[in-house]
């Protein structure tokens, strides 16, 4: 590894979860774990609607698994609002095996990515800070 490629930042992520009939959350986190040079942790809240500034100010990126959208719309809406209010970039992950994403999510995403582990990591690192 080249010295200028070294990145010791630990990314604090919110990853959408909830009803997940295709087990995309598990597949996604496996992709993150497969990249041992990428440091991350996940922050969870019992209610993203009521989580406050002290919670969201620690978040670097919100990862939205688009394949979970239809069964978890309230969760996604809460995170879309938080993203806007606290200026947190959204990395939108296409539904596994599909190209299309819900238009409402595409409009709010800082970047859209498929399921290649290297592309996911690059998207998280390179997502624009401002939307």
mmCIF file with all atom_site columns, C-alpha atoms in Angstrom:
data_model
loop_
_atom_site.group_PDB
_atom_site.id
_atom_site.type_symbol
_atom_site.label_atom_id
_atom_site.label_alt_id
_atom_site.label_comp_id
_atom_site.label_asym_id
_atom_site.label_entity_id
_atom_site.label_seq_id
_atom_site.pdbx_PDB_ins_code
_atom_site.Cartn_x
_atom_site.Cartn_y
_atom_site.Cartn_z
_atom_site.occupancy
_atom_site.B_iso_or_equiv
_atom_site.pdbx_formal_charge
_atom_site.auth_seq_id
_atom_site.auth_comp_id
_atom_site.auth_asym_id
_atom_site.auth_atom_id
_atom_site.pdbx_PDB_model_num
ATOM 1   C CA . UNK A 1 1   ? 0.000   0.000   0.000   1.00 0.00 ? 1   UNK A CA 1
ATOM 2   C CA . UNK A 1 2   ? 1.308   3.438   -0.896  1.00 0.00 ? 2   UNK A CA 1
ATOM 3   C CA . UNK A 1 3   ? 1.608   5.880   1.972   1.00 0.00 ? 3   UNK A CA 1
ATOM 4   C CA . UNK A 1 4   ? -0.702  8.445   0.328   1.00 0.00 ? 4   UNK A CA 1
ATOM 5   C CA . UNK A 1 5   ? -3.413  5.764   0.002   1.00 0.00 ? 5   UNK A CA 1
ATOM 6   C CA . UNK A 1 6   ? -3.384  5.126   3.736   1.00 0.00 ? 6   UNK A CA 1
ATOM 7   C CA . UNK A 1 7   ? -6.544  6.362   5.408   1.00 0.00 ? 7   UNK A CA 1
ATOM 8   C CA . UNK A 1 8   ? -6.969  5.834   9.146   1.00 0.00 ? 8   UNK A CA 1
ATOM 9   C CA . UNK A 1 9   ? -10.323 7.589   9.302   1.00 0.00 ? 9   UNK A CA 1
ATOM 10  C CA . UNK A 1 10  ? -13.048 5.516   10.925  1.00 0.00 ? 10  UNK A CA 1
ATOM 11  C CA . UNK A 1 11  ? -16.260 6.238   9.027   1.00 0.00 ? 11  UNK A CA 1
ATOM 12  C CA . UNK A 1 12  ? -19.360 6.417   11.203  1.00 0.00 ? 12  UNK A CA 1
ATOM 13  C CA . UNK A 1 13  ? -22.251 5.080   9.127   1.00 0.00 ? 13  UNK A CA 1
ATOM 14  C CA . UNK A 1 14  ? -25.975 4.608   9.337   1.00 0.00 ? 14  UNK A CA 1
ATOM 15  C CA . UNK A 1 15  ? -26.968 1.658   7.156   1.00 0.00 ? 15  UNK A CA 1
ATOM 16  C CA . UNK A 1 16  ? -30.658 1.172   6.429   1.00 0.00 ? 16  UNK A CA 1
ATOM 17  C CA . UNK A 1 17  ? -32.045 -1.992  7.872   1.00 0.00 ? 17  UNK A CA 1
ATOM 18  C CA . UNK A 1 18  ? -35.518 -3.190  8.756   1.00 0.00 ? 18  UNK A CA 1
ATOM 19  C CA . UNK A 1 19  ? -37.680 -5.671  6.907   1.00 0.00 ? 19  UNK A CA 1
ATOM 20  C CA . UNK A 1 20  ? -35.174 -7.230  4.504   1.00 0.00 ? 20  UNK A CA 1
ATOM 21  C CA . UNK A 1 21  ? -36.630 -10.210 2.637   1.00 0.00 ? 21  UNK A CA 1
ATOM 22  C CA . UNK A 1 22  ? -33.587 -10.500 0.340   1.00 0.00 ? 22  UNK A CA 1
ATOM 23  C CA . UNK A 1 23  ? -31.011 -10.160 3.148   1.00 0.00 ? 23  UNK A CA 1
ATOM 24  C CA . UNK A 1 24  ? -29.332 -7.203  1.451   1.00 0.00 ? 24  UNK A CA 1
ATOM 25  C CA . UNK A 1 25  ? -28.159 -5.710  4.747   1.00 0.00 ? 25  UNK A CA 1
ATOM 26  C CA . UNK A 1 26  ? -26.085 -8.804  5.544   1.00 0.00 ? 26  UNK A CA 1
ATOM 27  C CA . UNK A 1 27  ? -24.677 -8.934  2.025   1.00 0.00 ? 27  UNK A CA 1
ATOM 28  C CA . UNK A 1 28  ? -23.785 -5.259  2.197   1.00 0.00 ? 28  UNK A CA 1
ATOM 29  C CA . UNK A 1 29  ? -22.016 -5.439  5.548   1.00 0.00 ? 29  UNK A CA 1
ATOM 30  C CA . UNK A 1 30  ? -20.085 -8.492  4.295   1.00 0.00 ? 30  UNK A CA 1
ATOM 31  C CA . UNK A 1 31  ? -18.783 -6.281  1.476   1.00 0.00 ? 31  UNK A CA 1
ATOM 32  C CA . UNK A 1 32  ? -17.608 -3.702  4.021   1.00 0.00 ? 32  UNK A CA 1
ATOM 33  C CA . UNK A 1 33  ? -15.979 -6.343  6.232   1.00 0.00 ? 33  UNK A CA 1
ATOM 34  C CA . UNK A 1 34  ? -14.192 -7.812  3.182   1.00 0.00 ? 34  UNK A CA 1
ATOM 35  C CA . UNK A 1 35  ? -12.184 -4.606  2.793   1.00 0.00 ? 35  UNK A CA 1
ATOM 36  C CA . UNK A 1 36  ? -9.869  -4.822  5.778   1.00 0.00 ? 36  UNK A CA 1
ATOM 37  C CA . UNK A 1 37  ? -8.203  -1.493  4.942   1.00 0.00 ? 37  UNK A CA 1
ATOM 38  C CA . UNK A 1 38  ? -11.511 0.384   5.327   1.00 0.00 ? 38  UNK A CA 1
ATOM 39  C CA . UNK A 1 39  ? -12.356 1.341   8.907   1.00 0.00 ? 39  UNK A CA 1
ATOM 40  C CA . UNK A 1 40  ? -15.993 1.864   9.829   1.00 0.00 ? 40  UNK A CA 1
ATOM 41  C CA . UNK A 1 41  ? -18.559 1.561   12.555  1.00 0.00 ? 41  UNK A CA 1
ATOM 42  C CA . UNK A 1 42  ? -22.322 1.640   12.476  1.00 0.00 ? 42  UNK A CA 1
ATOM 43  C CA . UNK A 1 43  ? -24.491 3.906   14.578  1.00 0.00 ? 43  UNK A CA 1
ATOM 44  C CA . UNK A 1 44  ? -28.011 2.801   15.403  1.00 0.00 ? 44  UNK A CA 1
ATOM 45  C CA . UNK A 1 45  ? -30.970 4.578   16.940  1.00 0.00 ? 45  UNK A CA 1
ATOM 46  C CA . UNK A 1 46  ? -34.267 3.238   18.183  1.00 0.00 ? 46  UNK A CA 1
ATOM 47  C CA . UNK A 1 47  ? -35.901 6.147   16.373  1.00 0.00 ? 47  UNK A CA 1
ATOM 48  C CA . UNK A 1 48  ? -34.107 8.125   13.698  1.00 0.00 ? 48  UNK A CA 1
ATOM 49  C CA . UNK A 1 49  ? -36.962 10.643  13.724  1.00 0.00 ? 49  UNK A CA 1
ATOM 50  C CA . UNK A 1 50  ? -36.242 11.622  17.316  1.00 0.00 ? 50  UNK A CA 1
ATOM 51  C CA . UNK A 1 51  ? -32.461 11.168  17.346  1.00 0.00 ? 51  UNK A CA 1
ATOM 52  C CA . UNK A 1 52  ? -31.055 14.606  17.846  1.00 0.00 ? 52  UNK A CA 1
ATOM 53  C CA . UNK A 1 53  ? -28.170 16.770  16.838  1.00 0.00 ? 53  UNK A CA 1
ATOM 54  C CA . UNK A 1 54  ? -25.685 15.065  19.165  1.00 0.00 ? 54  UNK A CA 1
ATOM 55  C CA . UNK A 1 55  ? -26.387 11.738  17.409  1.00 0.00 ? 55  UNK A CA 1
ATOM 56  C CA . UNK A 1 56  ? -26.347 13.009  13.826  1.00 0.00 ? 56  UNK A CA 1
ATOM 57  C CA . UNK A 1 57  ? -23.308 15.270  14.182  1.00 0.00 ? 57  UNK A CA 1
ATOM 58  C CA . UNK A 1 58  ? -21.172 12.130  14.613  1.00 0.00 ? 58  UNK A CA 1
ATOM 59  C CA . UNK A 1 59  ? -22.427 10.505  11.383  1.00 0.00 ? 59  UNK A CA 1
ATOM 60  C CA . UNK A 1 60  ? -20.244 10.657  8.256   1.00 0.00 ? 60  UNK A CA 1
ATOM 61  C CA . UNK A 1 61  ? -22.540 8.963   5.730   1.00 0.00 ? 61  UNK A CA 1
ATOM 62  C CA . UNK A 1 62  ? -26.017 7.493   5.492   1.00 0.00 ? 62  UNK A CA 1
ATOM 63  C CA . UNK A 1 63  ? -26.034 4.300   3.439   1.00 0.00 ? 63  UNK A CA 1
ATOM 64  C CA . UNK A 1 64  ? -29.415 3.594   1.874   1.00 0.00 ? 64  UNK A CA 1
ATOM 65  C CA . UNK A 1 65  ? -29.978 0.117   0.511   1.00 0.00 ? 65  UNK A CA 1
ATOM 66  C CA . UNK A 1 66  ? -32.554 0.912   -2.172  1.00 0.00 ? 66  UNK A CA 1
ATOM 67  C CA . UNK A 1 67  ? -33.827 -2.666  -2.219  1.00 0.00 ? 67  UNK A CA 1
ATOM 68  C CA . UNK A 1 68  ? -35.259 -2.134  1.279   1.00 0.00 ? 68  UNK A CA 1
ATOM 69  C CA . UNK A 1 69  ? -37.150 1.051   0.412   1.00 0.00 ? 69  UNK A CA 1
ATOM 70  C CA . UNK A 1 70  ? -40.617 -0.321  -0.403  1.00 0.00 ? 70  UNK A CA 1
ATOM 71  C CA . UNK A 1 71  ? -40.899 -2.229  2.882   1.00 0.00 ? 71  UNK A CA 1
ATOM 72  C CA . UNK A 1 72  ? -39.312 0.454   5.092   1.00 0.00 ? 72  UNK A CA 1
ATOM 73  C CA . UNK A 1 73  ? -40.491 3.809   3.713   1.00 0.00 ? 73  UNK A CA 1
ATOM 74  C CA . UNK A 1 74  ? -40.900 5.487   7.108   1.00 0.00 ? 74  UNK A CA 1
ATOM 75  C CA . UNK A 1 75  ? -37.284 4.691   8.042   1.00 0.00 ? 75  UNK A CA 1
ATOM 76  C CA . UNK A 1 76  ? -36.042 6.052   4.717   1.00 0.00 ? 76  UNK A CA 1
ATOM 77  C CA . UNK A 1 77  ? -38.138 9.215   5.089   1.00 0.00 ? 77  UNK A CA 1
ATOM 78  C CA . UNK A 1 78  ? -36.711 9.823   8.577   1.00 0.00 ? 78  UNK A CA 1
ATOM 79  C CA . UNK A 1 79  ? -33.170 9.423   7.249   1.00 0.00 ? 79  UNK A CA 1
ATOM 80  C CA . UNK A 1 80  ? -33.826 11.645  4.219   1.00 0.00 ? 80  UNK A CA 1
ATOM 81  C CA . UNK A 1 81  ? -34.971 14.409  6.583   1.00 0.00 ? 81  UNK A CA 1
ATOM 82  C CA . UNK A 1 82  ? -31.943 13.917  8.825   1.00 0.00 ? 82  UNK A CA 1
ATOM 83  C CA . UNK A 1 83  ? -29.612 13.985  5.835   1.00 0.00 ? 83  UNK A CA 1
ATOM 84  C CA . UNK A 1 84  ? -30.957 17.365  4.793   1.00 0.00 ? 84  UNK A CA 1
ATOM 85  C CA . UNK A 1 85  ? -31.122 18.836  8.285   1.00 0.00 ? 85  UNK A CA 1
ATOM 86  C CA . UNK A 1 86  ? -27.611 17.759  9.325   1.00 0.00 ? 86  UNK A CA 1
ATOM 87  C CA . UNK A 1 87  ? -25.964 17.857  5.873   1.00 0.00 ? 87  UNK A CA 1
ATOM 88  C CA . UNK A 1 88  ? -25.010 14.168  5.830   1.00 0.00 ? 88  UNK A CA 1
ATOM 89  C CA . UNK A 1 89  ? -24.255 12.712  2.382   1.00 0.00 ? 89  UNK A CA 1
ATOM 90  C CA . UNK A 1 90  ? -26.352 9.757   1.253   1.00 0.00 ? 90  UNK A CA 1
ATOM 91  C CA . UNK A 1 91  ? -24.697 6.836   -0.509  1.00 0.00 ? 91  UNK A CA 1
ATOM 92  C CA . UNK A 1 92  ? -27.468 5.027   -2.360  1.00 0.00 ? 92  UNK A CA 1
ATOM 93  C CA . UNK A 1 93  ? -26.866 1.342   -3.101  1.00 0.00 ? 93  UNK A CA 1
ATOM 94  C CA . UNK A 1 94  ? -28.848 -0.071  -6.000  1.00 0.00 ? 94  UNK A CA 1
ATOM 95  C CA . UNK A 1 95  ? -31.145 -3.017  -5.258  1.00 0.00 ? 95  UNK A CA 1
ATOM 96  C CA . UNK A 1 96  ? -29.125 -6.217  -5.527  1.00 0.00 ? 96  UNK A CA 1
ATOM 97  C CA . UNK A 1 97  ? -29.148 -7.361  -9.160  1.00 0.00 ? 97  UNK A CA 1
ATOM 98  C CA . UNK A 1 98  ? -31.102 -4.337  -10.438 1.00 0.00 ? 98  UNK A CA 1
ATOM 99  C CA . UNK A 1 99  ? -30.151 -0.959  -11.896 1.00 0.00 ? 99  UNK A CA 1
ATOM 100 C CA . UNK A 1 100 ? -33.230 1.139   -11.115 1.00 0.00 ? 100 UNK A CA 1
ATOM 101 C CA . UNK A 1 101 ? -33.612 3.000   -7.840  1.00 0.00 ? 101 UNK A CA 1
ATOM 102 C CA . UNK A 1 102 ? -36.630 4.902   -6.483  1.00 0.00 ? 102 UNK A CA 1
ATOM 103 C CA . UNK A 1 103 ? -36.626 8.404   -7.936  1.00 0.00 ? 103 UNK A CA 1
ATOM 104 C CA . UNK A 1 104 ? -37.119 10.094  -4.554  1.00 0.00 ? 104 UNK A CA 1
ATOM 105 C CA . UNK A 1 105 ? -33.914 8.446   -3.302  1.00 0.00 ? 105 UNK A CA 1
ATOM 106 C CA . UNK A 1 106 ? -31.962 9.162   -6.470  1.00 0.00 ? 106 UNK A CA 1
ATOM 107 C CA . UNK A 1 107 ? -32.769 12.876  -6.175  1.00 0.00 ? 107 UNK A CA 1
ATOM 108 C CA . UNK A 1 108 ? -31.353 13.057  -2.638  1.00 0.00 ? 108 UNK A CA 1
ATOM 109 C CA . UNK A 1 109 ? -28.309 10.816  -3.062  1.00 0.00 ? 109 UNK A CA 1
ATOM 110 C CA . UNK A 1 110 ? -24.818 12.281  -3.177  1.00 0.00 ? 110 UNK A CA 1
ATOM 111 C CA . UNK A 1 111 ? -23.737 9.167   -5.081  1.00 0.00 ? 111 UNK A CA 1
ATOM 112 C CA . UNK A 1 112 ? -25.222 5.900   -6.358  1.00 0.00 ? 112 UNK A CA 1
ATOM 113 C CA . UNK A 1 113 ? -23.303 2.647   -6.334  1.00 0.00 ? 113 UNK A CA 1
ATOM 114 C CA . UNK A 1 114 ? -23.748 -1.033  -7.157  1.00 0.00 ? 114 UNK A CA 1
ATOM 115 C CA . UNK A 1 115 ? -22.467 -4.032  -5.219  1.00 0.00 ? 115 UNK A CA 1
ATOM 116 C CA . UNK A 1 116 ? -18.750 -4.068  -6.003  1.00 0.00 ? 116 UNK A CA 1
ATOM 117 C CA . UNK A 1 117 ? -16.877 -3.776  -2.683  1.00 0.00 ? 117 UNK A CA 1
ATOM 118 C CA . UNK A 1 118 ? -14.185 -1.440  -4.068  1.00 0.00 ? 118 UNK A CA 1
ATOM 119 C CA . UNK A 1 119 ? -16.798 0.841   -5.630  1.00 0.00 ? 119 UNK A CA 1
ATOM 120 C CA . UNK A 1 120 ? -18.785 0.913   -2.383  1.00 0.00 ? 120 UNK A CA 1
ATOM 121 C CA . UNK A 1 121 ? -15.733 1.970   -0.374  1.00 0.00 ? 121 UNK A CA 1
ATOM 122 C CA . UNK A 1 122 ? -14.749 4.599   -2.944  1.00 0.00 ? 122 UNK A CA 1
ATOM 123 C CA . UNK A 1 123 ? -18.313 5.982   -2.930  1.00 0.00 ? 123 UNK A CA 1
ATOM 124 C CA . UNK A 1 124 ? -18.333 6.254   0.846   1.00 0.00 ? 124 UNK A CA 1
ATOM 125 C CA . UNK A 1 125 ? -14.946 7.978   0.934   1.00 0.00 ? 125 UNK A CA 1
ATOM 126 C CA . UNK A 1 126 ? -15.645 10.282  -2.020  1.00 0.00 ? 126 UNK A CA 1
ATOM 127 C CA . UNK A 1 127 ? -19.279 11.249  -1.372  1.00 0.00 ? 127 UNK A CA 1
ATOM 128 C CA . UNK A 1 128 ? -19.556 15.041  -1.560  1.00 0.00 ? 128 UNK A CA 1
ATOM 129 C CA . UNK A 1 129 ? -19.897 16.681  1.832   1.00 0.00 ? 129 UNK A CA 1
ATOM 130 C CA . UNK A 1 130 ? -22.506 19.122  0.575   1.00 0.00 ? 130 UNK A CA 1
ATOM 131 C CA . UNK A 1 131 ? -25.661 18.269  -1.283  1.00 0.00 ? 131 UNK A CA 1
#
